[in-house]
mmCIF file of C-alpha atoms in Angstrom:
data_model
loop_
_atom_site.group_PDB
_atom_site.id
_atom_site.type_symbol
_atom_site.label_atom_id
_atom_site.label_comp_id
_atom_site.label_asym_id
_atom_site.label_seq_id
_atom_site.Cartn_x
_atom_site.Cartn_y
_atom_site.Cartn_z
ATOM 1 C CA MET D 19 64.267 37.588 -81.621
ATOM 2 C CA GLU D 20 65.316 34.023 -81.312
ATOM 3 C CA ASN D 21 67.482 31.938 -83.565
ATOM 4 C CA SER D 22 65.377 30.514 -86.346
ATOM 5 C CA ASN D 23 67.956 27.923 -87.140
ATOM 6 C CA SER D 24 69.839 26.948 -84.038
ATOM 7 C CA SER D 25 72.477 24.276 -84.212
ATOM 8 C CA GLU D 26 71.409 22.932 -80.874
ATOM 9 C CA GLY D 27 68.041 21.590 -79.814
ATOM 10 C CA THR D 28 65.902 21.658 -76.764
ATOM 11 C CA PRO D 29 66.783 19.161 -74.061
ATOM 12 C CA ASN D 30 64.153 16.734 -75.264
ATOM 13 C CA ALA D 31 64.589 17.430 -78.988
ATOM 14 C CA THR D 32 64.924 14.543 -81.403
ATOM 15 C CA CYS D 33 66.780 14.610 -84.679
ATOM 16 C CA ASN D 34 65.071 14.372 -88.020
ATOM 17 C CA ASP D 35 66.418 11.205 -89.628
ATOM 18 C CA SER D 36 63.547 10.374 -92.003
ATOM 19 C CA GLU D 37 64.556 10.326 -95.656
ATOM 20 C CA GLY D 38 61.221 11.352 -97.193
ATOM 21 C CA PRO D 39 60.966 14.901 -95.819
ATOM 22 C CA ARG D 40 64.685 15.496 -96.363
ATOM 23 C CA TRP D 41 64.416 14.972 -100.096
ATOM 24 C CA LEU D 42 61.286 17.106 -100.180
ATOM 25 C CA PHE D 43 63.295 19.860 -98.517
ATOM 26 C CA VAL D 44 66.086 19.414 -101.080
ATOM 27 C CA ALA D 45 63.612 19.766 -103.936
ATOM 28 C CA GLY D 46 61.818 22.694 -102.291
ATOM 29 C CA TYR D 47 64.960 24.683 -101.549
ATOM 30 C CA ALA D 48 66.338 23.967 -105.036
ATOM 31 C CA LEU D 49 63.155 25.301 -106.638
ATOM 32 C CA ILE D 50 63.170 28.391 -104.416
ATOM 33 C CA SER D 51 66.879 29.001 -105.133
ATOM 34 C CA VAL D 52 66.515 29.001 -108.920
ATOM 35 C CA THR D 53 63.207 30.878 -109.040
ATOM 36 C CA GLY D 54 64.148 33.404 -106.365
ATOM 37 C CA LEU D 55 67.516 34.143 -107.986
ATOM 38 C CA LEU D 56 66.000 34.814 -111.411
ATOM 39 C CA LEU D 57 63.050 36.863 -110.162
ATOM 40 C CA ASN D 58 65.009 39.068 -107.774
ATOM 41 C CA LEU D 59 67.855 39.725 -110.217
ATOM 42 C CA THR D 60 65.227 40.700 -112.781
ATOM 43 C CA ALA D 61 63.522 42.975 -110.262
ATOM 44 C CA LEU D 62 66.780 44.709 -109.336
ATOM 45 C CA ALA D 63 67.615 45.180 -113.022
ATOM 46 C CA ILE D 64 64.216 46.784 -113.636
ATOM 47 C CA PHE D 65 64.558 49.065 -110.613
ATOM 48 C CA TYR D 66 68.021 50.102 -111.805
ATOM 49 C CA ARG D 67 67.005 50.800 -115.407
ATOM 50 C CA HIS D 68 63.639 52.367 -114.586
ATOM 51 C CA PRO D 69 64.040 54.123 -111.221
ATOM 52 C CA LYS D 70 60.912 56.205 -111.824
ATOM 53 C CA ALA D 71 58.642 53.303 -112.824
ATOM 54 C CA ALA D 72 56.906 53.828 -109.467
ATOM 55 C CA CYS D 73 57.233 56.485 -106.810
ATOM 56 C CA SER D 74 60.839 56.796 -105.627
ATOM 57 C CA HIS D 75 59.832 56.098 -102.028
ATOM 58 C CA THR D 76 58.132 52.825 -102.938
ATOM 59 C CA THR D 77 61.035 51.842 -105.189
ATOM 60 C CA VAL D 78 63.468 52.229 -102.277
ATOM 61 C CA TYR D 79 61.431 49.808 -100.166
ATOM 62 C CA MET D 80 61.124 47.287 -103.003
ATOM 63 C CA THR D 81 64.852 47.505 -103.811
ATOM 64 C CA ASN D 82 65.798 46.789 -100.192
ATOM 65 C CA LEU D 83 63.334 43.896 -100.134
ATOM 66 C CA ALA D 84 64.823 42.432 -103.319
ATOM 67 C CA VAL D 85 68.338 42.730 -101.873
ATOM 68 C CA ALA D 86 67.264 40.921 -98.696
ATOM 69 C CA ASP D 87 65.663 38.155 -100.756
ATOM 70 C CA LEU D 88 68.731 37.810 -102.948
ATOM 71 C CA LEU D 89 71.023 37.477 -99.917
ATOM 72 C CA LEU D 90 68.844 34.681 -98.575
ATOM 73 C CA VAL D 91 68.746 32.892 -101.937
ATOM 74 C CA LEU D 92 72.550 32.840 -102.017
ATOM 75 C CA THR D 93 72.603 30.889 -98.716
ATOM 76 C CA LEU D 94 70.005 28.280 -99.717
ATOM 77 C CA PRO D 95 72.590 25.967 -101.409
ATOM 78 C CA THR D 96 73.971 25.312 -97.910
ATOM 79 C CA ARG D 97 70.543 23.970 -96.881
ATOM 80 C CA ILE D 98 70.366 21.814 -100.000
ATOM 81 C CA TYR D 99 73.826 20.487 -99.201
ATOM 82 C CA GLN D 100 72.849 19.719 -95.598
ATOM 83 C CA TYR D 101 69.545 18.016 -96.393
ATOM 84 C CA SER D 102 71.189 15.924 -99.093
ATOM 85 C CA GLY D 103 73.068 14.074 -96.344
ATOM 86 C CA ALA D 104 76.286 16.070 -95.939
ATOM 87 C CA ARG D 105 77.331 17.983 -92.829
ATOM 88 C CA LEU D 106 77.990 21.708 -92.713
ATOM 89 C CA SER D 107 80.542 23.301 -90.434
ATOM 90 C CA PRO D 108 78.923 24.943 -87.397
ATOM 91 C CA GLY D 109 80.124 28.390 -88.453
ATOM 92 C CA LEU D 110 78.636 28.136 -91.942
ATOM 93 C CA CYS D 111 75.401 26.787 -90.517
ATOM 94 C CA GLU D 112 75.117 29.686 -88.073
ATOM 95 C CA ALA D 113 75.824 32.206 -90.830
ATOM 96 C CA ALA D 114 73.095 30.718 -93.032
ATOM 97 C CA GLY D 115 70.674 30.783 -90.099
ATOM 98 C CA LEU D 116 71.507 34.421 -89.363
ATOM 99 C CA VAL D 117 70.844 35.448 -92.973
ATOM 100 C CA LEU D 118 67.494 33.626 -92.917
ATOM 101 C CA LEU D 119 66.477 35.375 -89.715
ATOM 102 C CA VAL D 120 67.537 38.814 -90.975
ATOM 103 C CA ASN D 121 65.737 38.252 -94.290
ATOM 104 C CA MET D 122 62.539 37.111 -92.610
ATOM 105 C CA TYR D 123 62.186 40.097 -90.308
ATOM 106 C CA SER D 124 63.535 42.573 -92.859
ATOM 107 C CA SER D 125 60.822 41.382 -95.242
ATOM 108 C CA ILE D 126 58.183 41.663 -92.511
ATOM 109 C CA PHE D 127 59.157 45.226 -91.586
ATOM 110 C CA LEU D 128 59.677 46.389 -95.178
ATOM 111 C CA LEU D 129 56.281 45.061 -96.277
ATOM 112 C CA ALA D 130 54.693 46.782 -93.294
ATOM 113 C CA CYS D 131 56.515 50.042 -94.082
ATOM 114 C CA MET D 132 55.389 49.906 -97.715
ATOM 115 C CA ASN D 133 51.777 49.563 -96.622
ATOM 116 C CA LEU D 134 52.131 52.358 -94.066
ATOM 117 C CA ASP D 135 53.751 54.657 -96.629
ATOM 118 C CA ARG D 136 50.962 54.056 -99.129
ATOM 119 C CA CYS D 137 48.281 54.519 -96.475
ATOM 120 C CA LEU D 138 49.701 57.843 -95.258
ATOM 121 C CA ALA D 139 50.050 59.131 -98.823
ATOM 122 C CA VAL D 140 46.379 58.397 -99.533
ATOM 123 C CA CYS D 141 44.783 59.285 -96.200
ATOM 124 C CA PHE D 142 46.863 62.418 -95.441
ATOM 125 C CA PRO D 143 47.807 63.833 -98.859
ATOM 126 C CA LEU D 144 48.179 67.420 -97.606
ATOM 127 C CA SER D 145 50.122 66.739 -94.407
ATOM 128 C CA SER D 146 53.568 68.336 -94.416
ATOM 129 C CA ARG D 147 54.703 65.900 -91.725
ATOM 130 C CA VAL D 148 53.724 62.918 -93.861
ATOM 131 C CA LYS D 149 55.575 64.356 -96.853
ATOM 132 C CA ALA D 150 58.659 64.937 -94.715
ATOM 133 C CA TRP D 151 58.471 61.396 -93.298
ATOM 134 C CA ARG D 152 58.174 59.858 -96.770
ATOM 135 C CA LYS D 153 61.333 61.677 -97.854
ATOM 136 C CA ARG D 154 63.205 59.796 -95.126
ATOM 137 C CA THR D 155 62.547 56.406 -96.718
ATOM 138 C CA PRO D 156 66.282 55.525 -97.015
ATOM 139 C CA LEU D 157 66.710 56.209 -93.301
ATOM 140 C CA VAL D 158 63.684 54.036 -92.522
ATOM 141 C CA CYS D 159 65.226 51.171 -94.509
ATOM 142 C CA LEU D 160 68.540 51.674 -92.715
ATOM 143 C CA GLY D 161 66.667 51.483 -89.429
ATOM 144 C CA VAL D 162 65.007 48.223 -90.505
ATOM 145 C CA TRP D 163 68.367 46.650 -91.346
ATOM 146 C CA THR D 164 69.896 47.889 -88.100
ATOM 147 C CA LEU D 165 66.990 46.537 -86.062
ATOM 148 C CA THR D 166 66.904 43.096 -87.679
ATOM 149 C CA VAL D 167 70.672 42.546 -87.668
ATOM 150 C CA GLY D 168 71.077 43.970 -84.170
ATOM 151 C CA ALA D 169 68.248 41.819 -82.785
ATOM 152 C CA SER D 170 69.574 38.646 -84.435
ATOM 153 C CA LEU D 171 73.278 38.881 -83.605
ATOM 154 C CA PRO D 172 72.983 38.519 -79.793
ATOM 155 C CA THR D 173 71.565 35.027 -80.195
ATOM 156 C CA TYR D 174 74.685 33.872 -82.012
ATOM 157 C CA LEU D 175 77.078 35.786 -79.777
ATOM 158 C CA ILE D 176 75.544 34.211 -76.667
ATOM 159 C CA LYS D 177 75.957 30.750 -78.167
ATOM 160 C CA LYS D 178 79.599 31.465 -78.986
ATOM 161 C CA THR D 179 80.273 32.364 -75.359
ATOM 162 C CA GLY D 180 78.636 29.224 -74.043
ATOM 163 C CA GLY D 181 75.109 30.500 -73.521
ATOM 164 C CA GLY D 182 73.661 27.463 -75.183
ATOM 165 C CA GLY D 183 75.696 24.374 -75.881
ATOM 166 C CA GLN D 184 74.776 21.566 -78.179
ATOM 167 C CA GLN D 185 72.774 18.925 -76.447
ATOM 168 C CA GLY D 186 75.107 16.027 -76.560
ATOM 169 C CA GLY D 187 76.059 16.710 -80.169
ATOM 170 C CA GLN D 188 73.571 14.114 -81.383
ATOM 171 C CA CYS D 189 71.782 16.432 -83.834
ATOM 172 C CA SER D 190 73.390 17.853 -86.938
ATOM 173 C CA CYS D 191 72.872 21.370 -88.194
ATOM 174 C CA LEU D 192 69.258 22.175 -89.232
ATOM 175 C CA ASP D 193 67.999 18.977 -87.567
ATOM 176 C CA SER D 194 66.911 20.293 -84.166
ATOM 177 C CA LEU D 195 64.361 22.627 -82.654
ATOM 178 C CA PRO D 196 65.526 26.151 -81.714
ATOM 179 C CA VAL D 197 66.458 26.253 -78.043
ATOM 180 C CA TYR D 198 65.890 29.994 -77.785
ATOM 181 C CA ALA D 199 62.236 29.564 -78.689
ATOM 182 C CA THR D 200 61.758 28.216 -75.156
ATOM 183 C CA GLN D 201 62.836 31.476 -73.493
ATOM 184 C CA PRO D 202 60.001 33.861 -72.550
ATOM 185 C CA ALA D 203 61.906 37.082 -73.370
ATOM 186 C CA ALA D 204 62.933 35.868 -76.825
ATOM 187 C CA ILE D 205 59.544 34.477 -77.809
ATOM 188 C CA GLY D 206 57.766 37.545 -76.423
ATOM 189 C CA ALA D 207 59.916 39.965 -78.439
ATOM 190 C CA THR D 208 59.573 37.860 -81.566
ATOM 191 C CA LEU D 209 55.804 37.499 -81.457
ATOM 192 C CA SER D 210 55.105 41.104 -80.447
ATOM 193 C CA VAL D 211 57.731 43.333 -82.068
ATOM 194 C CA GLY D 212 58.839 41.001 -84.859
ATOM 195 C CA PHE D 213 55.410 39.815 -86.014
ATOM 196 C CA GLY D 214 52.459 41.198 -84.055
ATOM 197 C CA ILE D 215 53.101 44.927 -84.497
ATOM 198 C CA PRO D 216 53.843 44.702 -88.262
ATOM 199 C CA LEU D 217 50.767 42.501 -88.761
ATOM 200 C CA GLY D 218 48.574 44.913 -86.823
ATOM 201 C CA SER D 219 49.991 47.835 -88.805
ATOM 202 C CA MET D 220 49.249 46.114 -92.119
ATOM 203 C CA LEU D 221 45.682 45.278 -91.099
ATOM 204 C CA LEU D 222 45.035 48.828 -89.886
ATOM 205 C CA CYS D 223 46.514 50.371 -93.047
ATOM 206 C CA SER D 224 44.474 48.021 -95.243
ATOM 207 C CA TRP D 225 41.306 49.030 -93.408
ATOM 208 C CA CYS D 226 42.127 52.733 -93.847
ATOM 209 C CA LEU D 227 42.802 52.254 -97.558
ATOM 210 C CA LEU D 228 39.546 50.369 -98.069
ATOM 211 C CA ARG D 229 37.722 53.131 -96.198
ATOM 212 C CA ALA D 230 39.370 55.736 -98.427
ATOM 213 C CA LEU D 231 38.372 53.777 -101.533
ATOM 214 C CA ARG D 232 34.738 53.642 -100.478
ATOM 215 C CA ARG D 233 34.711 57.427 -100.040
ATOM 216 C CA SER D 234 36.827 58.230 -103.093
ATOM 217 C CA ALA D 235 35.187 60.308 -105.799
ATOM 218 C CA ALA D 236 37.786 59.002 -108.263
ATOM 219 C CA VAL D 237 36.568 55.446 -107.726
ATOM 220 C CA GLN D 238 32.905 56.407 -107.825
ATOM 221 C CA MET D 239 33.422 58.328 -111.085
ATOM 222 C CA GLY D 240 35.268 55.385 -112.639
ATOM 223 C CA LEU D 241 38.536 57.322 -112.985
ATOM 224 C CA VAL D 242 40.317 54.756 -110.796
ATOM 225 C CA LYS D 243 39.750 51.007 -110.692
ATOM 226 C CA GLY D 244 39.235 50.235 -107.031
ATOM 227 C CA ARG D 245 39.316 46.521 -107.744
ATOM 228 C CA LYS D 246 42.972 46.695 -108.788
ATOM 229 C CA ILE D 247 43.910 48.430 -105.552
ATOM 230 C CA ARG D 248 41.968 45.863 -103.526
ATOM 231 C CA ASN D 249 43.775 43.058 -105.364
ATOM 232 C CA MET D 250 47.082 44.692 -104.494
ATOM 233 C CA MET D 251 46.190 44.794 -100.799
ATOM 234 C CA ALA D 252 44.984 41.187 -100.938
ATOM 235 C CA VAL D 253 48.271 40.013 -102.490
ATOM 236 C CA ASN D 254 50.274 41.846 -99.825
ATOM 237 C CA ALA D 255 48.220 40.270 -97.032
ATOM 238 C CA VAL D 256 48.347 36.759 -98.526
ATOM 239 C CA VAL D 257 52.119 36.856 -99.045
ATOM 240 C CA PHE D 258 52.650 38.165 -95.513
ATOM 241 C CA LEU D 259 50.430 35.601 -93.784
ATOM 242 C CA LEU D 260 51.294 32.627 -95.996
ATOM 243 C CA CYS D 261 55.046 33.042 -95.572
ATOM 244 C CA PHE D 262 55.387 34.118 -91.955
ATOM 245 C CA LEU D 263 52.346 32.949 -89.985
ATOM 246 C CA PRO D 264 53.228 29.187 -90.001
ATOM 247 C CA TYR D 265 56.709 29.839 -88.629
ATOM 248 C CA HIS D 266 55.452 31.937 -85.722
ATOM 249 C CA CYS D 267 52.687 29.435 -84.950
ATOM 250 C CA LEU D 268 55.339 26.727 -84.683
ATOM 251 C CA LEU D 269 57.380 28.925 -82.343
ATOM 252 C CA VAL D 270 54.364 29.153 -80.055
ATOM 253 C CA ALA D 271 53.989 25.356 -80.160
ATOM 254 C CA ILE D 272 57.665 24.911 -79.267
ATOM 255 C CA TYR D 273 57.417 27.428 -76.428
ATOM 256 C CA LEU D 274 54.342 25.646 -75.029
ATOM 257 C CA GLN D 275 56.264 22.345 -75.323
ATOM 258 C CA VAL D 276 53.630 20.759 -77.519
ATOM 259 C CA SER D 277 54.792 17.181 -78.000
ATOM 260 C CA GLY D 278 54.406 15.372 -81.275
ATOM 261 C CA PRO D 279 56.441 13.099 -83.526
ATOM 262 C CA ARG D 280 56.129 15.538 -86.442
ATOM 263 C CA LEU D 281 56.863 18.790 -84.603
ATOM 264 C CA LEU D 282 60.432 19.025 -85.897
ATOM 265 C CA GLU D 283 59.353 18.283 -89.461
ATOM 266 C CA TRP D 284 56.597 20.900 -89.251
ATOM 267 C CA TYR D 285 59.115 23.418 -87.926
ATOM 268 C CA GLN D 286 61.503 22.678 -90.788
ATOM 269 C CA ALA D 287 58.614 22.983 -93.246
ATOM 270 C CA SER D 288 57.709 26.389 -91.783
ATOM 271 C CA LEU D 289 61.271 27.569 -92.488
ATOM 272 C CA LEU D 290 60.920 26.352 -96.065
ATOM 273 C CA ILE D 291 57.653 28.268 -96.411
ATOM 274 C CA ALA D 292 59.283 31.379 -94.930
ATOM 275 C CA CYS D 293 62.047 31.138 -97.531
ATOM 276 C CA SER D 294 59.420 30.984 -100.282
ATOM 277 C CA ASN D 295 58.786 34.697 -99.741
ATOM 278 C CA THR D 296 61.818 35.277 -101.994
ATOM 279 C CA THR D 297 59.721 33.995 -104.909
ATOM 280 C CA LEU D 298 56.442 35.630 -103.843
ATOM 281 C CA ASP D 299 57.737 39.140 -103.146
ATOM 282 C CA PRO D 300 58.039 39.849 -106.913
ATOM 283 C CA LEU D 301 54.241 39.511 -107.015
ATOM 284 C CA VAL D 302 54.107 42.374 -104.537
ATOM 285 C CA TYR D 303 56.404 44.424 -106.792
ATOM 286 C CA TYR D 304 54.193 43.732 -109.803
ATOM 287 C CA PHE D 305 50.887 44.642 -108.185
ATOM 288 C CA THR D 306 52.408 47.647 -106.419
ATOM 289 C CA THR D 307 53.800 49.174 -109.620
ATOM 290 C CA GLN D 308 50.657 48.289 -111.591
ATOM 291 C CA THR D 309 48.319 50.017 -109.149
ATOM 292 C CA PHE D 310 50.601 52.785 -107.879
ATOM 293 C CA LYS D 311 49.183 55.516 -110.138
ATOM 294 C CA ASP D 312 45.633 54.535 -109.258
ATOM 295 C CA THR D 313 46.429 54.536 -105.550
ATOM 296 C CA MET D 314 48.072 57.945 -105.724
ATOM 297 C CA ALA D 315 45.137 59.241 -107.781
ATOM 298 C CA VAL D 316 42.867 58.482 -104.840
ATOM 299 C CA GLY D 317 45.129 60.579 -102.597
ATOM 300 C CA LYS D 318 45.241 63.446 -105.090
ATOM 301 C CA MET D 319 41.456 63.426 -105.391
ATOM 302 C CA ARG D 320 41.145 63.524 -101.609
ATOM 303 C CA ALA D 321 43.588 66.447 -101.546
ATOM 304 C CA PHE D 322 41.579 68.258 -104.226
ATOM 305 C CA HIS D 323 38.318 67.860 -102.321
ATOM 306 C CA SER D 324 40.001 68.924 -99.086
ATOM 307 C CA GLN D 325 41.277 72.092 -100.738
ATOM 308 C CA SER D 326 37.857 72.776 -102.261
ATOM 309 C CA SER D 327 36.177 72.366 -98.888
ATOM 310 C CA ASP D 328 38.687 74.693 -97.226
ATOM 311 C CA GLU D 329 38.163 77.338 -99.903
ATOM 312 C CA GLN D 330 34.392 77.111 -99.525
ATOM 313 C CA LYS D 331 34.675 77.506 -95.762
ATOM 314 C CA ARG D 332 36.973 80.501 -96.123
ATOM 315 C CA GLY D 333 34.641 82.033 -98.719
ATOM 316 C CA ALA D 334 31.616 81.622 -96.480
ATOM 317 C CA SER D 335 33.382 83.406 -93.612
ATOM 318 C CA VAL D 336 34.375 86.507 -95.644
ATOM 319 C CA PRO D 337 32.186 89.607 -94.877
ATOM 320 C CA LEU D 338 29.914 90.747 -97.650
ATOM 321 C CA ASN D 339 31.431 94.215 -97.683
ATOM 322 C CA SER D 340 34.905 92.822 -98.358
ATOM 323 C CA TRP D 341 34.070 91.708 -101.901
ATOM 324 C CA GLY D 342 34.845 93.878 -104.847
ATOM 325 C CA GLY D 343 37.487 96.449 -105.542
ATOM 326 C CA GLY D 344 35.717 99.508 -104.200
ATOM 327 C CA GLN D 345 37.050 102.380 -102.226
ATOM 328 C CA GLU D 346 37.989 102.541 -98.573
ATOM 329 C CA GLY D 347 39.781 99.241 -98.199
ATOM 330 C CA GLY D 348 37.661 97.390 -100.723
ATOM 331 C CA ARG D 349 34.273 98.425 -99.382
ATOM 332 C CA VAL D 350 31.699 99.303 -101.989
ATOM 333 C CA PRO D 351 30.088 102.734 -101.348
ATOM 334 C CA LEU D 352 26.341 102.801 -100.886
ATOM 335 C CA ASN D 353 25.928 105.422 -103.560
ATOM 336 C CA SER D 354 27.718 103.363 -106.169
#
């Protein structure tokens, strides 16, 4: 995955010196900082005080997501400081860029894992393998953190060893296009593993959940409000696409060397939108906890019907002379 916030630009990159967008970025990051800090601290406090408000597996995912958002929020003052006209040290700039990159892809993978976990619980309620996999939620989250940090660090280590020097030093931190977005290996890994696979997983899981809702007896009997579950899936999809799709579209434009006077400003705006996920993720927490019981009820109803069907099949296959408590191994004598 490439550096989302490189301190150097492409060879033909121009610096962003316009005052209008800079002050818009200052206002945007300030709003995200205050709102994201309050919402995520509140979410963590609720998760800590009410650990069983939702299923423990889902709570683990949401807690990790809130921690990732909070870490990003704590670095946003450096962006406000930079866009206000000051200059950050290269090391501090790189650290802030690394946290943004880790947060972005941690959020992508955690949202995808939450959807996959919910889908498996509903569609395969009786599977012992699914139950065993769901118990490994902490290990899944550890794997997400390891993947995102491990995939982001090489970009910065390469730059430190001279893999990508600043182009003439004419652009300050945050004011240039990412040079690594022009490399085929980096852009390919980012668009496929970092965005494409999680997006495909979320779409597939949403389709499976909608299919399960249409066939659910609990929904048809009015025991579960299918509309609430659909709203939950819609919020998850909107947050995912709204926050992360613009950034990856801009990476494609940079890789294809699309020229335009506003390309840098659009790229910077896409980073601002990506950071806004710290304020939108609490919506995911709200809808997830509000609809969790209904979603699990669909899975339990599917499990109940599966058990009933299995019992009926087993009953139909039992020989007639095996019923009853008669003599000779349960067989009923003819003269009885």
